[in-house]
Short mmCIF file of C-alpha atoms in Angstrom, two decimals:
data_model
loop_
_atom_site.label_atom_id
_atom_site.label_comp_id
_atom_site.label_asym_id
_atom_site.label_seq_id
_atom_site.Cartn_x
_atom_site.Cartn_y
_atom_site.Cartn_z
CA UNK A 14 -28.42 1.13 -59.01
CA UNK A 15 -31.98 2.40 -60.27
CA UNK A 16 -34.71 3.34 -58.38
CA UNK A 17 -37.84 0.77 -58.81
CA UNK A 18 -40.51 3.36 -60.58
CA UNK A 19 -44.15 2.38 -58.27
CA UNK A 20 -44.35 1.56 -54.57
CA UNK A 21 -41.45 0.72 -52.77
CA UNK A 22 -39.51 1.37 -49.46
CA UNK A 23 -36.19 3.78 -49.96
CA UNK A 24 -33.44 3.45 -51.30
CA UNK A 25 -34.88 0.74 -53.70
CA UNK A 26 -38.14 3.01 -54.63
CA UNK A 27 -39.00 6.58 -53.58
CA UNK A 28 -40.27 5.58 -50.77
CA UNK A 29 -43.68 7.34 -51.53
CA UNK A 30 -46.71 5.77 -51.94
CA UNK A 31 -48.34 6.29 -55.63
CA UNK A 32 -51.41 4.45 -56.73
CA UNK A 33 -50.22 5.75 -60.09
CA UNK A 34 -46.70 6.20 -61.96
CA UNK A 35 -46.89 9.93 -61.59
CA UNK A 36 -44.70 11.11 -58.43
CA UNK A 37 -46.96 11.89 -55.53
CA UNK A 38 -46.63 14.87 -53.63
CA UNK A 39 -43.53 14.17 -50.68
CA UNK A 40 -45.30 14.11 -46.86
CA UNK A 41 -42.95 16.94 -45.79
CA UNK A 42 -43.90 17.52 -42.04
CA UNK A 43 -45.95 14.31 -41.70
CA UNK A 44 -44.86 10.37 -40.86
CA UNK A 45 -41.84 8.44 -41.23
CA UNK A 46 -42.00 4.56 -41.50
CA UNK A 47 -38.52 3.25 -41.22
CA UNK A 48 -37.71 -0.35 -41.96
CA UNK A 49 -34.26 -2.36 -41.17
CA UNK A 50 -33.19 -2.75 -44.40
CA UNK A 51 -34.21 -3.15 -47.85
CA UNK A 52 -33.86 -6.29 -49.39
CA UNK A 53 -31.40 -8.84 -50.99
CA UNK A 54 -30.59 -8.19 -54.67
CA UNK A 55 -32.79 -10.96 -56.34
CA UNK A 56 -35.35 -9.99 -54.59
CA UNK A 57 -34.84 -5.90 -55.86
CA UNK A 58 -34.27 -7.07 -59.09
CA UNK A 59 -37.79 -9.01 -58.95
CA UNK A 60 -39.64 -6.06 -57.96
CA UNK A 61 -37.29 -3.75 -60.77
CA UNK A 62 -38.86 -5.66 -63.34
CA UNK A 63 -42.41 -5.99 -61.86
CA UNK A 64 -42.55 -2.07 -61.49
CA UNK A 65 -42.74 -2.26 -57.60
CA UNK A 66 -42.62 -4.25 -54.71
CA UNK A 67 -45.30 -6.83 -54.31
CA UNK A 68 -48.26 -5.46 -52.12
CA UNK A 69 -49.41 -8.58 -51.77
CA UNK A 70 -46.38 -9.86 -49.36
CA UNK A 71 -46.78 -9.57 -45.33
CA UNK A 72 -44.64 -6.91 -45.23
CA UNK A 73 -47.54 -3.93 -47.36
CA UNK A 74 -50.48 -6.03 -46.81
CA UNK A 75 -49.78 -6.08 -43.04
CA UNK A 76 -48.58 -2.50 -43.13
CA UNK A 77 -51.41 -1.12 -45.48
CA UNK A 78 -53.94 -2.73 -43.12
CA UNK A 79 -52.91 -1.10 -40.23
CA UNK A 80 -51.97 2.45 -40.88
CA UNK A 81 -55.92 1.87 -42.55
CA UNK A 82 -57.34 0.60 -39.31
CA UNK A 83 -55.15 3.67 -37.77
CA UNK A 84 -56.77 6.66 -39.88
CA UNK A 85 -52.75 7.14 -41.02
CA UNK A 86 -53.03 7.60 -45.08
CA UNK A 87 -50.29 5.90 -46.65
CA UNK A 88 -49.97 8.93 -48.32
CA UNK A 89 -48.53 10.67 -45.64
CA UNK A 90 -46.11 8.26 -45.20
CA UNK A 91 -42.05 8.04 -46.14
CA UNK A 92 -41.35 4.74 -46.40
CA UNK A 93 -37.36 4.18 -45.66
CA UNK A 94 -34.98 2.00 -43.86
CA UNK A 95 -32.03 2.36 -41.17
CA UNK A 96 -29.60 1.12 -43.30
CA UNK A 97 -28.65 1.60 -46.76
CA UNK A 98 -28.05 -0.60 -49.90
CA UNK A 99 -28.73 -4.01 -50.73
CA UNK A 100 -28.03 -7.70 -49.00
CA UNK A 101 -25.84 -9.16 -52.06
CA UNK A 102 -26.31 -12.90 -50.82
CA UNK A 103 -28.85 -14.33 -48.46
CA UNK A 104 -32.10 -14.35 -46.94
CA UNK A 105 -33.94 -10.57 -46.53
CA UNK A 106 -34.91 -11.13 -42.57
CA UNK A 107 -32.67 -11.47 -39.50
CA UNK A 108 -30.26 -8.85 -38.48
CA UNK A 109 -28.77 -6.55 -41.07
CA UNK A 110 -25.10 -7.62 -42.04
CA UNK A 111 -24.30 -3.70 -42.11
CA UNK A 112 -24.78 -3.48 -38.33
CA UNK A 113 -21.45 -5.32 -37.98
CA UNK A 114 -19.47 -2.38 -39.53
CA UNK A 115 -19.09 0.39 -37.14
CA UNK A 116 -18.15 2.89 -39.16
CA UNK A 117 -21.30 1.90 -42.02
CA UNK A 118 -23.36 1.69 -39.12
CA UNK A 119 -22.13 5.48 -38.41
CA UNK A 120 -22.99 6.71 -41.92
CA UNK A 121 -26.51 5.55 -41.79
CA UNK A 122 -26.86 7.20 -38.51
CA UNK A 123 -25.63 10.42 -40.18
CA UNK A 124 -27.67 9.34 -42.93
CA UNK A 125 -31.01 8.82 -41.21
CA UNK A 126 -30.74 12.29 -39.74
CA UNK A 127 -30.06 13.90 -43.17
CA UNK A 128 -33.41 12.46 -43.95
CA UNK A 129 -34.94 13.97 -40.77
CA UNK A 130 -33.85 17.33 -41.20
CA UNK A 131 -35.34 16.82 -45.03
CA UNK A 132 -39.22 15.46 -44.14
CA UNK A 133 -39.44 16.97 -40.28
CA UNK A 134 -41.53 14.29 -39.79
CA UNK A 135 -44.35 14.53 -37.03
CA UNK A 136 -44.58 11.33 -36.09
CA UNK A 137 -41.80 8.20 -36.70
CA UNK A 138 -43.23 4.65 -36.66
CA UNK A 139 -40.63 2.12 -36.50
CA UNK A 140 -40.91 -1.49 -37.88
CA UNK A 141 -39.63 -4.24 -35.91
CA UNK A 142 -36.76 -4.41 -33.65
CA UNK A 143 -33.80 -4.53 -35.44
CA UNK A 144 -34.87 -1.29 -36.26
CA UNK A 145 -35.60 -0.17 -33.01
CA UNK A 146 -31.82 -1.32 -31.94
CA UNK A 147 -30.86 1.09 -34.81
CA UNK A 148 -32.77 4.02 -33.37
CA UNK A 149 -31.56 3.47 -29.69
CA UNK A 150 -28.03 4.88 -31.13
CA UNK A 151 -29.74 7.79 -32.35
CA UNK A 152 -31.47 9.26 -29.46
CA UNK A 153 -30.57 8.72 -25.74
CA UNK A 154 -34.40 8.88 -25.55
CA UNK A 155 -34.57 6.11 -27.73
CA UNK A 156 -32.01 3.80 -25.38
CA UNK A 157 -34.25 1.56 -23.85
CA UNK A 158 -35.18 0.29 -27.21
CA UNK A 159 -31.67 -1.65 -27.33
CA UNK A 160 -32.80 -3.86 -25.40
CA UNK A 161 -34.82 -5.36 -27.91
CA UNK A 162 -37.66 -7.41 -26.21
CA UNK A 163 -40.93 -6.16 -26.63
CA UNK A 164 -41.88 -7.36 -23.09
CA UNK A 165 -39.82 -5.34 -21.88
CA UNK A 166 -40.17 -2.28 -23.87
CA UNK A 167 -44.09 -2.38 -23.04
CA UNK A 168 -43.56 -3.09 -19.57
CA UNK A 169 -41.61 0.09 -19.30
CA UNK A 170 -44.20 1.82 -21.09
CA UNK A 171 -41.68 2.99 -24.22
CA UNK A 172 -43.48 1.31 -26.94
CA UNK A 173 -44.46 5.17 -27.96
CA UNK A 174 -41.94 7.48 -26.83
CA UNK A 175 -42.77 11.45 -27.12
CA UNK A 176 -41.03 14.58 -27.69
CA UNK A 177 -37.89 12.67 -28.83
CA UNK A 178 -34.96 14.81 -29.84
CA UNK A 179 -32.15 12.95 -31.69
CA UNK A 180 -28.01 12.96 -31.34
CA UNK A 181 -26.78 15.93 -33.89
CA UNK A 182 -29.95 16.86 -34.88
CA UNK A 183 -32.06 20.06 -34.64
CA UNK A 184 -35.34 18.59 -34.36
CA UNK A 185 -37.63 17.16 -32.21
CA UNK A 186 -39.84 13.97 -33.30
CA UNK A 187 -43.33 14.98 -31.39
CA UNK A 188 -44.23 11.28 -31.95
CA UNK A 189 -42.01 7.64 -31.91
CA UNK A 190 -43.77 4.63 -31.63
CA UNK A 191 -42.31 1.26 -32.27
CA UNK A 192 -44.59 -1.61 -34.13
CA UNK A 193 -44.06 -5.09 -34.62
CA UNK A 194 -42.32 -5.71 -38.56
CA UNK A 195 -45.25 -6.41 -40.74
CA UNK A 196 -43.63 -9.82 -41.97
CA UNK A 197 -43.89 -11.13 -38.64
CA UNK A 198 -47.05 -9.62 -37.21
CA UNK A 199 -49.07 -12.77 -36.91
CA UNK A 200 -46.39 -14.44 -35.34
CA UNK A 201 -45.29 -11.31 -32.93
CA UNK A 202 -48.16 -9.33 -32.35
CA UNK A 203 -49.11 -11.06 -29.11
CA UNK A 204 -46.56 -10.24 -27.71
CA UNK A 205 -47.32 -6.70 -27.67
CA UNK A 206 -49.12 -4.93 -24.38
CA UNK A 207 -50.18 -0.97 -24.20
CA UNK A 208 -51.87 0.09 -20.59
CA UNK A 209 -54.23 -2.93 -20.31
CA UNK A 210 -54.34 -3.84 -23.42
CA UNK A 211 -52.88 -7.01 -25.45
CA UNK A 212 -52.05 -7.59 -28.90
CA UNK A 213 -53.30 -6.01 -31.76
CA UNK A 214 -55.61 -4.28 -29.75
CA UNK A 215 -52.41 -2.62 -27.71
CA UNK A 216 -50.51 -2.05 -30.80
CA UNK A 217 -53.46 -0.07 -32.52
CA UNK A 218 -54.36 1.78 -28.82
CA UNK A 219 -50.69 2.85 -28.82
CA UNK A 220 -51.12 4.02 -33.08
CA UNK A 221 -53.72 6.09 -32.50
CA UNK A 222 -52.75 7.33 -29.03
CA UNK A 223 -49.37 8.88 -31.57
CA UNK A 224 -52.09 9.64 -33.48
CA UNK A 225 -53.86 11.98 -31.26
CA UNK A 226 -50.33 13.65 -29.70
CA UNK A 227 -49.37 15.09 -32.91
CA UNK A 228 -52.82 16.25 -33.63
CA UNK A 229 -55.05 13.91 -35.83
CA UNK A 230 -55.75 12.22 -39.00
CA UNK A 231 -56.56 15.76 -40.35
CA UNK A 232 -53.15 16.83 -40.12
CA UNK A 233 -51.96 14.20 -41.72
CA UNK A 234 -54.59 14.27 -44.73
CA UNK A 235 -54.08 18.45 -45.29
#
């Protein structure tokens, strides 16, 4: 119902990141992070009255740390999710209720490709699998993300995908590469191989190989 005024994923925040209150500048041609979902409702309403969501939590600390460890500045970053709105009820992990409704699962597909035609972003980095599995509907490209193992994703070599167009869309992504979810990267992240590497080695390799596709860290910091 209101938009959270400091750091915070879209819809609940901007989805910008801002070190102060004053609205940064939006990364128009530059990276999308996209997320599952937001949050439950207690837990929006807890960062509503805090100003913003807690950095301290897995889910920015992890995040923060590794787009750092990339040369990605947050800055360049939209931070959004798959699917819209709020979980009423319930724990915030685990697969989105939403993806049970086809026809809500259709409007955030139409949805997520407004927002693509609005940032043309150069380079998508998706969080976790649940929203990978959301992203495999979007782009036949993208289809071997449904099956939602990251074994098996990395063993095909897909854990960065390139030149990706999507379903209805006229753009092309030069840049998709799928990450472990933040909240879970100590628990996941060995699980994660890139050419011969394991980890969080692999997962950084495969950052800064999407990285060096779309053209550097000084694209992304002009």
């Amino acid at each position: 119902p209101t938009l959270i005024p400091g750091l915070a994923f879209f819809p609940g925040g901007r989805g910008v990141f801002q070190e102060r209150r004053e609205l940064p500048n939006f990364p128009f041609l530059k990276v999308m992070v996209i997320g599952q979902d937001f949050d439950n409702l207690s837990n929006y309403e807890c960062s509503l009255r805090g100003g913003e969501e807690n950095r301290k939590l897995a889910t920015w600390k992890q995040l923060l740390n590794l787009l750092d460890r990339a040369g990605i500045p947050p800055t360049a970053c939209f931070f959004t999710n798959a699917y819209m709105g709020l979980r009423e009820t319930g724990k915030n992990t685990g697969p989105s209720p939403g993806q049970r409704s086809y026809s809500f699962r259709n409007e955030c597909l139409t949805f997520f490709r407004r927002q693509l035609v609005l940032q043309q972003p150069r380079m998508i980095l998706c969080l976790g699998l649940h929203a990978a599995a959301f992203l495999s509907l979007a782009s036949p490209k993208l289809q071997v993300w449904a099956l939602e193992q990251f074994s098996k994703i990395d063993a095909a070599g897909t854990g960065l995908v390139k030149e990706v167009q999507f379903t209805d869309c006229p753009l092309t992504v030069p840049a998709v590469a799928l990450l472990v979810h933040p909240s879970h990267r100590r628990l996941n992240i060995k699980l994660r191989t890139f050419g011969s590497l394991h980890g969080d080695e692999a997962e950084l390799a495969l950052l800064r190989d999407a990285l060096d596709y779309i053209g550097g860290a000084q694209i992304l910091a002009a």
